[in-house]
Tab-separated table of C-alpha atoms in Angstrom:
chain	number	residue	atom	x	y	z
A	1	UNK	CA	114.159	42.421	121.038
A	2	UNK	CA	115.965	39.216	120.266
A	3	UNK	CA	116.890	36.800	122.861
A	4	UNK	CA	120.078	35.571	121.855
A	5	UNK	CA	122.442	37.922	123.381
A	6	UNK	CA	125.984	39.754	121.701
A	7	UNK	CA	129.264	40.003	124.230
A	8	UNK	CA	129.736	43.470	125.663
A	9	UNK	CA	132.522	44.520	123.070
A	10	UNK	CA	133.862	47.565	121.289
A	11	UNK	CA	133.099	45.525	117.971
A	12	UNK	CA	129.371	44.808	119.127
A	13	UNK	CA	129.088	48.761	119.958
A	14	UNK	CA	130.568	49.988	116.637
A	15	UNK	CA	127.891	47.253	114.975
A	16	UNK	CA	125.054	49.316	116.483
A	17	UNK	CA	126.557	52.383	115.471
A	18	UNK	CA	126.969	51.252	111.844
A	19	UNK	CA	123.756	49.335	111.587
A	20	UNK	CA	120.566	50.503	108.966
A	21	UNK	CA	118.398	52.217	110.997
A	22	UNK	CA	117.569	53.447	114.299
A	23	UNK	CA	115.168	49.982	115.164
A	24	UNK	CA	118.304	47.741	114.144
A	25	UNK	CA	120.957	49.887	116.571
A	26	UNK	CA	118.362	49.980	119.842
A	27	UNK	CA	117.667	46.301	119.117
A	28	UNK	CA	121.662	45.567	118.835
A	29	UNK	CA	122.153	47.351	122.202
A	30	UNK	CA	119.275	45.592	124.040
A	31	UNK	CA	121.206	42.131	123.247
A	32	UNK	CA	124.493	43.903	124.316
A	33	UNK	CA	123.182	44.729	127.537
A	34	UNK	CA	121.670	40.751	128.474
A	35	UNK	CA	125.204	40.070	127.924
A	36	UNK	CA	126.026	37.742	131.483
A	37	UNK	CA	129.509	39.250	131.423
A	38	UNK	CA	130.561	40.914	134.598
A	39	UNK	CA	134.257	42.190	133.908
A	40	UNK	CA	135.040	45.537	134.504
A	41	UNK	CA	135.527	46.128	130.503
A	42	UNK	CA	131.967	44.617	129.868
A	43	UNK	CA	130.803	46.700	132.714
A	44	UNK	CA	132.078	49.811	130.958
A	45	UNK	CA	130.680	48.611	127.424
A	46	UNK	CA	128.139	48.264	128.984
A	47	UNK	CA	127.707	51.768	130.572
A	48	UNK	CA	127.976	53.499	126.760
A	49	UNK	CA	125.424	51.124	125.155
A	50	UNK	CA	123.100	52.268	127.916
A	51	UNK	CA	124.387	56.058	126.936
A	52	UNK	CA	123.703	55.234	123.116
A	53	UNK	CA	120.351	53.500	123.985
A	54	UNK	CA	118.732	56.180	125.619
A	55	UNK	CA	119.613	58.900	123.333
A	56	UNK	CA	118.050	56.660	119.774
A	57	UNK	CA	114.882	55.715	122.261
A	58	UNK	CA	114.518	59.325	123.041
A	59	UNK	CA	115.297	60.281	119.254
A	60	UNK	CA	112.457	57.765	118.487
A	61	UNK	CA	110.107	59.505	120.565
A	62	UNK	CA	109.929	56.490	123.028
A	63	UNK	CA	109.347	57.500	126.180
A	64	UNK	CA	107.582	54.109	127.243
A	65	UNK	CA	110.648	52.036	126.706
A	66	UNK	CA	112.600	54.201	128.262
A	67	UNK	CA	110.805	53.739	131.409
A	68	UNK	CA	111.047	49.657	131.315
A	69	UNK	CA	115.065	50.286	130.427
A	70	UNK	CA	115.650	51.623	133.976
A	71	UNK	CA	113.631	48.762	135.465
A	72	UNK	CA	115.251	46.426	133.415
A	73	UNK	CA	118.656	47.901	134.863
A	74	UNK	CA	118.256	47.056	138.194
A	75	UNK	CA	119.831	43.927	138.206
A	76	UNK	CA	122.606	45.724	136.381
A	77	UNK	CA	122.878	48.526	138.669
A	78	UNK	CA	124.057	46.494	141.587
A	79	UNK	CA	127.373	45.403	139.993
A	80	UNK	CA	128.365	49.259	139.400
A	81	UNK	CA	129.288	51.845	141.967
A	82	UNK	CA	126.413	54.242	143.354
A	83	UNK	CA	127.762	57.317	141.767
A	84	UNK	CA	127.643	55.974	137.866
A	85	UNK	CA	124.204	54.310	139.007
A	86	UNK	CA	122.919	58.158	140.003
A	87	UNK	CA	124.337	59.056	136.672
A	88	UNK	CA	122.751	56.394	134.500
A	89	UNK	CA	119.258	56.961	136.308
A	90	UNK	CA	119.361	60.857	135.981
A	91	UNK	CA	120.631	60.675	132.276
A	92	UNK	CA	117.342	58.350	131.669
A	93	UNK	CA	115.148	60.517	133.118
A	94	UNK	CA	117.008	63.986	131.413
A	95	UNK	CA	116.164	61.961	128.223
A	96	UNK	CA	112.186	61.046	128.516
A	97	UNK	CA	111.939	65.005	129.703
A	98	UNK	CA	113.399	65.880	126.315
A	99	UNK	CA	110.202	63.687	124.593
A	100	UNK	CA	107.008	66.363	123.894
A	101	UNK	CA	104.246	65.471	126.398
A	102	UNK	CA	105.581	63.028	128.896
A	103	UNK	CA	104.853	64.865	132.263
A	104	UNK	CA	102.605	62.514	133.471
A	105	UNK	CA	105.163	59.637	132.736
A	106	UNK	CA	107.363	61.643	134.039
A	107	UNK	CA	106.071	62.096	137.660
A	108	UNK	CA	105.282	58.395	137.368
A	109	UNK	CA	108.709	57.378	136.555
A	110	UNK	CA	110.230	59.428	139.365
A	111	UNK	CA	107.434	58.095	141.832
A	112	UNK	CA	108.906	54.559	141.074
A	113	UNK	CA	112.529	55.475	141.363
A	114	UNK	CA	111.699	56.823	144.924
A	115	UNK	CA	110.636	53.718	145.984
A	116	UNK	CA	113.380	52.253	144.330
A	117	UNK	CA	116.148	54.195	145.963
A	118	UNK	CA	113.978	54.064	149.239
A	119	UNK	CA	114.664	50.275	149.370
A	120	UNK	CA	118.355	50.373	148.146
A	121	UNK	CA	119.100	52.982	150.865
A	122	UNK	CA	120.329	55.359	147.820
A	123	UNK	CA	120.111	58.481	149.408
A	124	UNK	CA	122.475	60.709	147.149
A	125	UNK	CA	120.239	59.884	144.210
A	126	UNK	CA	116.802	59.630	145.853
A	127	UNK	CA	116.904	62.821	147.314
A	128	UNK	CA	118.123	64.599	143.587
A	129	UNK	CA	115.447	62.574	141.700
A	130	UNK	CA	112.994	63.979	144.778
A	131	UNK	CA	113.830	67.209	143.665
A	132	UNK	CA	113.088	66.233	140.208
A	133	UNK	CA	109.590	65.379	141.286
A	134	UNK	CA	108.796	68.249	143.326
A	135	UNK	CA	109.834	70.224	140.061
A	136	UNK	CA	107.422	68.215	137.909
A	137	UNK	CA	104.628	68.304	140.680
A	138	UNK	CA	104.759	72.189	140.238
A	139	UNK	CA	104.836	72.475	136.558
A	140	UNK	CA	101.696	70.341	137.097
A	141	UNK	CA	100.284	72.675	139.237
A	142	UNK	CA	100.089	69.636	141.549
A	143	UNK	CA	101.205	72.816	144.294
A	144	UNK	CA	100.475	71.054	147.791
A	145	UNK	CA	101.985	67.677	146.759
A	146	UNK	CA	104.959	69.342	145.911
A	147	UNK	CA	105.093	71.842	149.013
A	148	UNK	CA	104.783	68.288	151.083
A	149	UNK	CA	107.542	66.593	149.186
A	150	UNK	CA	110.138	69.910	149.283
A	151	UNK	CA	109.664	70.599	153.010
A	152	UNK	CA	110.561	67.115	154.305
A	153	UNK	CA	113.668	67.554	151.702
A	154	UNK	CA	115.069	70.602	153.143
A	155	UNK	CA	115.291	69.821	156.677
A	156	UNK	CA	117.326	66.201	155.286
A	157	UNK	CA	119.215	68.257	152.903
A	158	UNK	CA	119.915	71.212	155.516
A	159	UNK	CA	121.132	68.518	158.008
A	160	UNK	CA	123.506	66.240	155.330
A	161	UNK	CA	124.848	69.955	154.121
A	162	UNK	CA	124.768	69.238	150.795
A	163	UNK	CA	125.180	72.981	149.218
A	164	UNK	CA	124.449	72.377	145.978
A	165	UNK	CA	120.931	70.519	146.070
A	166	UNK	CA	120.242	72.696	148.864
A	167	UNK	CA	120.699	75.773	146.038
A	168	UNK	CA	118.255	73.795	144.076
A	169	UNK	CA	115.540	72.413	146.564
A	170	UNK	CA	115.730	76.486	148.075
A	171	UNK	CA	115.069	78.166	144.807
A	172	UNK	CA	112.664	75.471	143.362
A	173	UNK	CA	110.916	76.709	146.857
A	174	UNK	CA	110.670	80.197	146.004
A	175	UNK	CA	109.326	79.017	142.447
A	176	UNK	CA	106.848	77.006	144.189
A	177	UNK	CA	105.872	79.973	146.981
A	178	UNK	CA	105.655	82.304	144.441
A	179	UNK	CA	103.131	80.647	141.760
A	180	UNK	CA	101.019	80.266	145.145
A	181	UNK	CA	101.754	83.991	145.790
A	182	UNK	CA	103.313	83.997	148.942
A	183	UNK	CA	106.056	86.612	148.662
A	184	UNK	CA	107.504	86.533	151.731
A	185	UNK	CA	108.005	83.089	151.655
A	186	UNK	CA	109.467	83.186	148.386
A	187	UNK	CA	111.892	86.120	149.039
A	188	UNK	CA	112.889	83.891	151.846
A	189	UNK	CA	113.642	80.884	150.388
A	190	UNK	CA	115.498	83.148	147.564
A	191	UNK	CA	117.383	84.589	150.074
A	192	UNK	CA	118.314	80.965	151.683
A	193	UNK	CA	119.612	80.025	148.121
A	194	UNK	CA	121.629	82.637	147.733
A	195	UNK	CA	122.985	82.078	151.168
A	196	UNK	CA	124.007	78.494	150.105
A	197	UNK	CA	124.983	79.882	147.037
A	198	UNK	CA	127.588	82.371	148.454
A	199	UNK	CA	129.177	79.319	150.436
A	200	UNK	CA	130.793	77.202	146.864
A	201	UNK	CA	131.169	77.474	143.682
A	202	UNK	CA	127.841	77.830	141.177
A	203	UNK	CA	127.902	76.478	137.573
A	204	UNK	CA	126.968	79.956	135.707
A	205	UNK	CA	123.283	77.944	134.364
A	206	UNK	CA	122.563	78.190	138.124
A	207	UNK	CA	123.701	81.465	139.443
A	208	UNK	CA	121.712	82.718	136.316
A	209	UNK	CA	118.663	81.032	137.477
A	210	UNK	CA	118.881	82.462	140.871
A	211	UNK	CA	119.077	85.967	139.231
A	212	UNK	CA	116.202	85.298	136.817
A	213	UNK	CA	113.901	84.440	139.749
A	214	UNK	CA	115.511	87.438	142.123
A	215	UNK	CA	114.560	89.564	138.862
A	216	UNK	CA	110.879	88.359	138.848
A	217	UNK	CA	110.366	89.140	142.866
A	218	UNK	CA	112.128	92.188	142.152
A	219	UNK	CA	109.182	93.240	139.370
A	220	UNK	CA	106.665	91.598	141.122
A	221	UNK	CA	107.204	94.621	144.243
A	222	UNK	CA	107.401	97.304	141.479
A	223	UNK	CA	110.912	97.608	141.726
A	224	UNK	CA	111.475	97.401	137.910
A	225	UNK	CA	114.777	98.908	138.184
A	226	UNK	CA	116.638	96.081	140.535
A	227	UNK	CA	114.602	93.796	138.631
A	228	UNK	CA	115.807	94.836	135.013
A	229	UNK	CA	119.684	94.648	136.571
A	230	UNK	CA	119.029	90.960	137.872
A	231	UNK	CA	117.148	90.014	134.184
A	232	UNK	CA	120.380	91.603	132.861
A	233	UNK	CA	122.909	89.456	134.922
A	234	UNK	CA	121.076	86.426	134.350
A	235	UNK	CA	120.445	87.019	130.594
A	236	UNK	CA	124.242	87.262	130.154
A	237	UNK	CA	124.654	83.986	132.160
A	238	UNK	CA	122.489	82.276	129.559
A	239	UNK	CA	123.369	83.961	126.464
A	240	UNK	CA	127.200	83.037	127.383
A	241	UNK	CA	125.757	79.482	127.777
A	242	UNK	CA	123.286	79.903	124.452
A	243	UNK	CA	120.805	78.751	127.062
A	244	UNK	CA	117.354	78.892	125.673
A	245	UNK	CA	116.069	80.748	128.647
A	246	UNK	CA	118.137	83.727	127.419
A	247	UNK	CA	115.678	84.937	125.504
A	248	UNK	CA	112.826	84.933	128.215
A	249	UNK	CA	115.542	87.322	130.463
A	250	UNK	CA	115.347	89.980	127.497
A	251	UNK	CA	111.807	89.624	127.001
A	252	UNK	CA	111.653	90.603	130.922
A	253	UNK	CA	114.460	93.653	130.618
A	254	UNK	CA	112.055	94.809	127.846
A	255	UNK	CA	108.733	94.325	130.305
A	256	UNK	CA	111.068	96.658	133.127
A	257	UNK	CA	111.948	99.341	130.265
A	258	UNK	CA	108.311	99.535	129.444
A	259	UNK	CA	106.816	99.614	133.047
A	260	UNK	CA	108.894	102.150	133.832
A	261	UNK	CA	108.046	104.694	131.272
A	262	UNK	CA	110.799	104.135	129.299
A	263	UNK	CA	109.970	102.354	126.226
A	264	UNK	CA	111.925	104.281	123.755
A	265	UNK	CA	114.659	102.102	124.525
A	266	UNK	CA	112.736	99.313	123.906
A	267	UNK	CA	114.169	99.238	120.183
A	268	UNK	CA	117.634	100.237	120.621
A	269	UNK	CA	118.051	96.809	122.942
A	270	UNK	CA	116.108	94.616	120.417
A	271	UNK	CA	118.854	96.402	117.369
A	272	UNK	CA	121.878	95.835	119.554
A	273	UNK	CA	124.560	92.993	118.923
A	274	UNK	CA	123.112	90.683	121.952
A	275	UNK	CA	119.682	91.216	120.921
A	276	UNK	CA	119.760	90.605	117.615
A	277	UNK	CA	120.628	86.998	117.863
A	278	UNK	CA	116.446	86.769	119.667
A	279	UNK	CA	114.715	88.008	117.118
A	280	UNK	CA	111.976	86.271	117.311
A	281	UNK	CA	108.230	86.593	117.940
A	282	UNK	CA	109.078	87.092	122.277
A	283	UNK	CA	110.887	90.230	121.553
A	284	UNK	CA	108.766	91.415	118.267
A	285	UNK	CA	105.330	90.786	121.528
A	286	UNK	CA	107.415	93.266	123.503
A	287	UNK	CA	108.481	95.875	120.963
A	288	UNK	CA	104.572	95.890	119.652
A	289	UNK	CA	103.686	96.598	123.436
A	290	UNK	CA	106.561	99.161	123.892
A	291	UNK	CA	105.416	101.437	120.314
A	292	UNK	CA	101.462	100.766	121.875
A	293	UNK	CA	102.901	102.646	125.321
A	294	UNK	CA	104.834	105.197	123.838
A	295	UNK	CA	101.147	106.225	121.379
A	296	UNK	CA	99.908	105.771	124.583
A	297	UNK	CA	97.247	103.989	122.313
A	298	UNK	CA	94.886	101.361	124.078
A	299	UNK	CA	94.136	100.348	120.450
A	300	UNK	CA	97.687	99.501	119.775
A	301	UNK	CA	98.084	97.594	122.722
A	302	UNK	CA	94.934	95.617	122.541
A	303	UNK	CA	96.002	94.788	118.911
A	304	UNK	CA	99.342	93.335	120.408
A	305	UNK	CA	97.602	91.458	123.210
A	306	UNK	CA	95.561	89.720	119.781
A	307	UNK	CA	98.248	89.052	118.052
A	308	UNK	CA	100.533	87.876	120.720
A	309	UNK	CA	98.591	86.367	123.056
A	310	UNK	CA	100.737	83.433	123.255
A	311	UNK	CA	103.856	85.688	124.053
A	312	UNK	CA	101.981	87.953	126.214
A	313	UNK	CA	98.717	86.355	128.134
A	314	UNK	CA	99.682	82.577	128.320
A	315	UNK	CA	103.275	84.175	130.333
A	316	UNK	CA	102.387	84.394	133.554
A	317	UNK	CA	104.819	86.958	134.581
A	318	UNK	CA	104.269	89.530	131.322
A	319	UNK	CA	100.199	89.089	131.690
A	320	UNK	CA	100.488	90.126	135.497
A	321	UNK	CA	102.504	93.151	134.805
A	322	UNK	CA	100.611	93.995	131.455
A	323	UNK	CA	97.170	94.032	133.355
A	324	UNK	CA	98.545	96.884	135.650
A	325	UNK	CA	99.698	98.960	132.642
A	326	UNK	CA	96.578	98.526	130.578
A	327	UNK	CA	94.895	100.263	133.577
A	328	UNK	CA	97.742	102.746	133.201
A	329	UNK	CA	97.626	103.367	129.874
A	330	UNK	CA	92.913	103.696	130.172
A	331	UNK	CA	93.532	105.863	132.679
A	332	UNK	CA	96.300	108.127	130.808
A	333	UNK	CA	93.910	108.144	127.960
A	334	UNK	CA	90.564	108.971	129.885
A	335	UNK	CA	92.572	111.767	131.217
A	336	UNK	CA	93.713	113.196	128.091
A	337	UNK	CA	89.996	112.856	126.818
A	338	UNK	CA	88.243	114.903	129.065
A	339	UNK	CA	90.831	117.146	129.829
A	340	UNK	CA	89.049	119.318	127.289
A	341	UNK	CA	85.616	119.347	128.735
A	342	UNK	CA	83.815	120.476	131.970
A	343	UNK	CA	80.593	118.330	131.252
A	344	UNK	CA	80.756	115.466	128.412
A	345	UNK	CA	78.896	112.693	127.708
A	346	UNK	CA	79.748	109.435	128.954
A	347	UNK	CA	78.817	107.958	125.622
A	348	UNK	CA	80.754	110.338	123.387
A	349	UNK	CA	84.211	109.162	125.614
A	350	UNK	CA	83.523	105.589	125.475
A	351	UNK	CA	83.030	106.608	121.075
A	352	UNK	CA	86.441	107.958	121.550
A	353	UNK	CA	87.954	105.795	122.919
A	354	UNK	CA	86.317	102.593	121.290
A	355	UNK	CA	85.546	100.517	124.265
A	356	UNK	CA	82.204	99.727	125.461
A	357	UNK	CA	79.760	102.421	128.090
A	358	UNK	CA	79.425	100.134	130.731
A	359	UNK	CA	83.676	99.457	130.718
A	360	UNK	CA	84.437	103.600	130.543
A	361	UNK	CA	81.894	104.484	133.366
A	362	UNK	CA	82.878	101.721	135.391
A	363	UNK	CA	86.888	103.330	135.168
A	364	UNK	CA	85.749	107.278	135.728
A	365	UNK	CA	84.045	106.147	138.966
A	366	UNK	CA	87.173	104.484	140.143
A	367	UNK	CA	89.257	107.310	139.170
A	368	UNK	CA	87.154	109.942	141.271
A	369	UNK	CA	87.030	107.432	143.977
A	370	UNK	CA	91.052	107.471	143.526
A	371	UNK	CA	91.219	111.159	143.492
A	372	UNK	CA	93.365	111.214	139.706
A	373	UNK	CA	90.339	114.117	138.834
A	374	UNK	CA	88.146	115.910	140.711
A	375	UNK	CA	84.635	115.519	139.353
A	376	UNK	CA	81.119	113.555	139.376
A	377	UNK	CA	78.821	111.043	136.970
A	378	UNK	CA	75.626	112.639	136.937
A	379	UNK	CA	73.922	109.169	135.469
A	380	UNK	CA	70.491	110.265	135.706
A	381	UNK	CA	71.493	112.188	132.123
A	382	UNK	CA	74.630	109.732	131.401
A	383	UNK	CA	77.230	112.789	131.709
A	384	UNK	CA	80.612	112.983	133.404
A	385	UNK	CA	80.995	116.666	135.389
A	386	UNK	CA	84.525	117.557	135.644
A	387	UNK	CA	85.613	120.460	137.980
A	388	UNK	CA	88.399	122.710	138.261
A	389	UNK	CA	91.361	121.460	140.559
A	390	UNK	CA	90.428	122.746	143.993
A	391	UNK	CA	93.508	125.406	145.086
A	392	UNK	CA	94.781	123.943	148.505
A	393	UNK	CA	93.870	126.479	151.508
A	394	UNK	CA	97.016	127.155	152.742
A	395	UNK	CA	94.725	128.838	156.184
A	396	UNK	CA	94.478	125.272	157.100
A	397	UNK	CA	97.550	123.373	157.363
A	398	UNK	CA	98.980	126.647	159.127
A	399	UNK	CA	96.161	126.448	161.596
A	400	UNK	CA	96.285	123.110	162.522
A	401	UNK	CA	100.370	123.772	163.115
A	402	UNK	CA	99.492	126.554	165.191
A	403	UNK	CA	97.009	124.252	167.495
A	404	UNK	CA	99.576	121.647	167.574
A	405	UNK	CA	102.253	123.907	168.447
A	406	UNK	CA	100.253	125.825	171.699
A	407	UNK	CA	99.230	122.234	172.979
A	408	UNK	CA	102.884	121.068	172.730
A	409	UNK	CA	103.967	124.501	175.433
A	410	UNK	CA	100.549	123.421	177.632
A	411	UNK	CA	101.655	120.209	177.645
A	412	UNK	CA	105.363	121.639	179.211
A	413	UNK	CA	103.808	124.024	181.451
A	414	UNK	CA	101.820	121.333	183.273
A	415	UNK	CA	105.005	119.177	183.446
A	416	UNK	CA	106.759	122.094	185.342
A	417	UNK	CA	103.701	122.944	187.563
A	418	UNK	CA	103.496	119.174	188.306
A	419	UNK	CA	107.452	119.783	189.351
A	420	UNK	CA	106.559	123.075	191.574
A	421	UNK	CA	103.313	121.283	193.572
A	422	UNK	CA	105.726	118.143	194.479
């Protein structure tokens, strides 16, 4: 950086602009910026060099000097109102986040700018770049720190009644809840950002992140059905938008299709006009899951948990739900293998089905135990006995109706003798 210093001028921007390379334009600004020129057209000359700055430095992959740019600034953010100061700050700190691998720097950065606002009494901003930090703190898996941070925010927020933070702070709480897997608590705080929601106006990237998250409670209770119509919503929020996240609210309509037996559609939403502008390996994960559901082939779907593992196991939300229907899909399988038989060898299945003894004999137990058919494992000679599905005594039920019914008229007859004694 040179120390000589250029005045704050339209001409000294448009020399960045025009100058060789990226190293000659971010040097150029960093001498427009030492400029001691306080008017409000240097001020404003100013406030676009810092603009231009940040986006080369982030271009350039420098997250470092990004960070020493806002300290730098300080001086400079004292001669500008608060409101462009919140700006500037959250503009820096939108750009390092767009720099691969910074979320340690990150957390740092905000940490500082805490502290910062903390002794400039900035309020407005601290408590948005608070909620930045809380944000971070979770994606870090950093889950208590965070919890601490967001709960002493909401009851400031709650009591300034700022809606629109309080949208944000209330659904990065049911995030938060939810990766610790406290439903309740997350459905709550969902619920609260709705409520705040209802109360002004929602930018559409926001309303669509409330449905994405109502969409993933939603599946998480088995309600796949709500849950696909709130992926739907919020998918159309972000595909209006061309929001990346668009893609991730199809790939959970697919996951609801799938878990609820109906995977044939599966490919008629990939092929459709909306669809077809995610092709991609997400949706290709899904429709290799869907065609292993509808063989109802565990080979299949083991081959699509290889060859998408990023897609499928490394998502959180798809490997939860996945699990369950692997289970599903053994059990659907086991059943259609011994259907067949009334004694069969435990060994021959687990041949069948091309998954180890130990695995298969493991599942049959469980599925006695769960009543899905009614037979024994005779292990002594490493056999599975199945029996015939007991008829249901209908002598029973009738009996026990009959006992209930004469103790209900003994029960009224000593209520009226009780009345004739008194």
């Amino acid at each position: 950086m040179s120390t000589s210093y250029l005045p704050a001028t339209t001409d000294s921007v448009a020399q960045a602009l025009e100058a060789k390379n990226p190293s000659e334009s971010i040097s150029i600004f960093y001498r427009i910026l030492e400029s001691p020129s306080s008017s409000p057209e240097s001020l404003r000359i100013k406030e676009q060099s810092i603009t231009n700055l940040s986006d080369l430095l982030r271009q350039e992959n420098r997250a470092e000097e990004l960070r020493s740019l806002l300290t730098q600034l300080r001086p400079f953010f004292a001669l500008i109102p608060k409101a462009k100061t919140a700006k500037i700050v959250r503009g820096i700190i939108d750009a390092v986040a767009k720099i691969p691998g910074t979320s340690d720097l990150q957390i740092s950065l905000c940490k500082e700018m805490v502290q910062w606002t903390r002794a400039e009494k900035r309020t407005f901003l601290r408590q948005r770049v608070e909620a930045r930090l809380a944000a971070l703190l979770m994606e870090s898996k950093e889950y208590s720190e965070a919890l601490n941070l967001l709960s002493g925010l909401i009851k400031e927020v709650r009591r300034l009644d700022d809606k629109l933070l309080l949208v944000d702070i209330d659904l990065l709480e049911s995030k938060l809840h939810f990766s610790l897997r406290n439903l309740p608590k997350a459905k709550a705080a969902l619920t609260a950002a709705r409520t705040a929601a209802n109360a002004i106006y929602v930018p559409p990237a926001q309303q669509g992140t409330i449905d994405l998250q109502s969409g993933i409670l939603h599946a998480e209770e088995k309600d796949y059905k709500t849950g696909y119509s709130y992926f739907f919503e919020a998918f159309e929020a972000f595909n209006a938008l061309e929001d990346p996240r668009a893609v991730f609210s199809l790939k959970y309509m697919l996951l609801c299709k799938i878990m609820v037996s109906q995977a044939d559609d599966v490919a008629g939403i990939i092929s459709s006009k909306a669809g077809l502008r995610y092709v991609g390996p997400e949706l290709d994960a899904m429709k290799a899951v869907a065609d292993a559901h509808s063989k109802r082939s565990l080979k299949l779907f083991e081959t699509a948990l290889r060859d998408f593992k990023a897609q499928l196991e490394e998502d959180p939300i798809v490997h939860r739900h996945l699990s369950s229907l692997y289970d599903t899909l053994l059990e659907q399988n086991l059943c259609r293998l011994i259907e067949p038989f009334s004694r069969v060898e435990i060994a021959h299945i687990a041949d069948l089905i091309e998954l180890p003894i130990d695995h298969v004999e493991k599942k049959l137990s469980q599925m006695i135990l769960d009543k899905k058919f009614a037979g024994t494992l005779d292990q002594g000679a490493g056999c599975l006995v199945i029996f015939d599905d007991p008829k249901t005594d209908a002598i029973y039920p009738a009996t026990l109706e009959t006992i209930s019914n004469v103790g209900k008229v003994v029960d009224s007859l000593y209520v009226r003798s009780a009345k004739i004694m008194a």
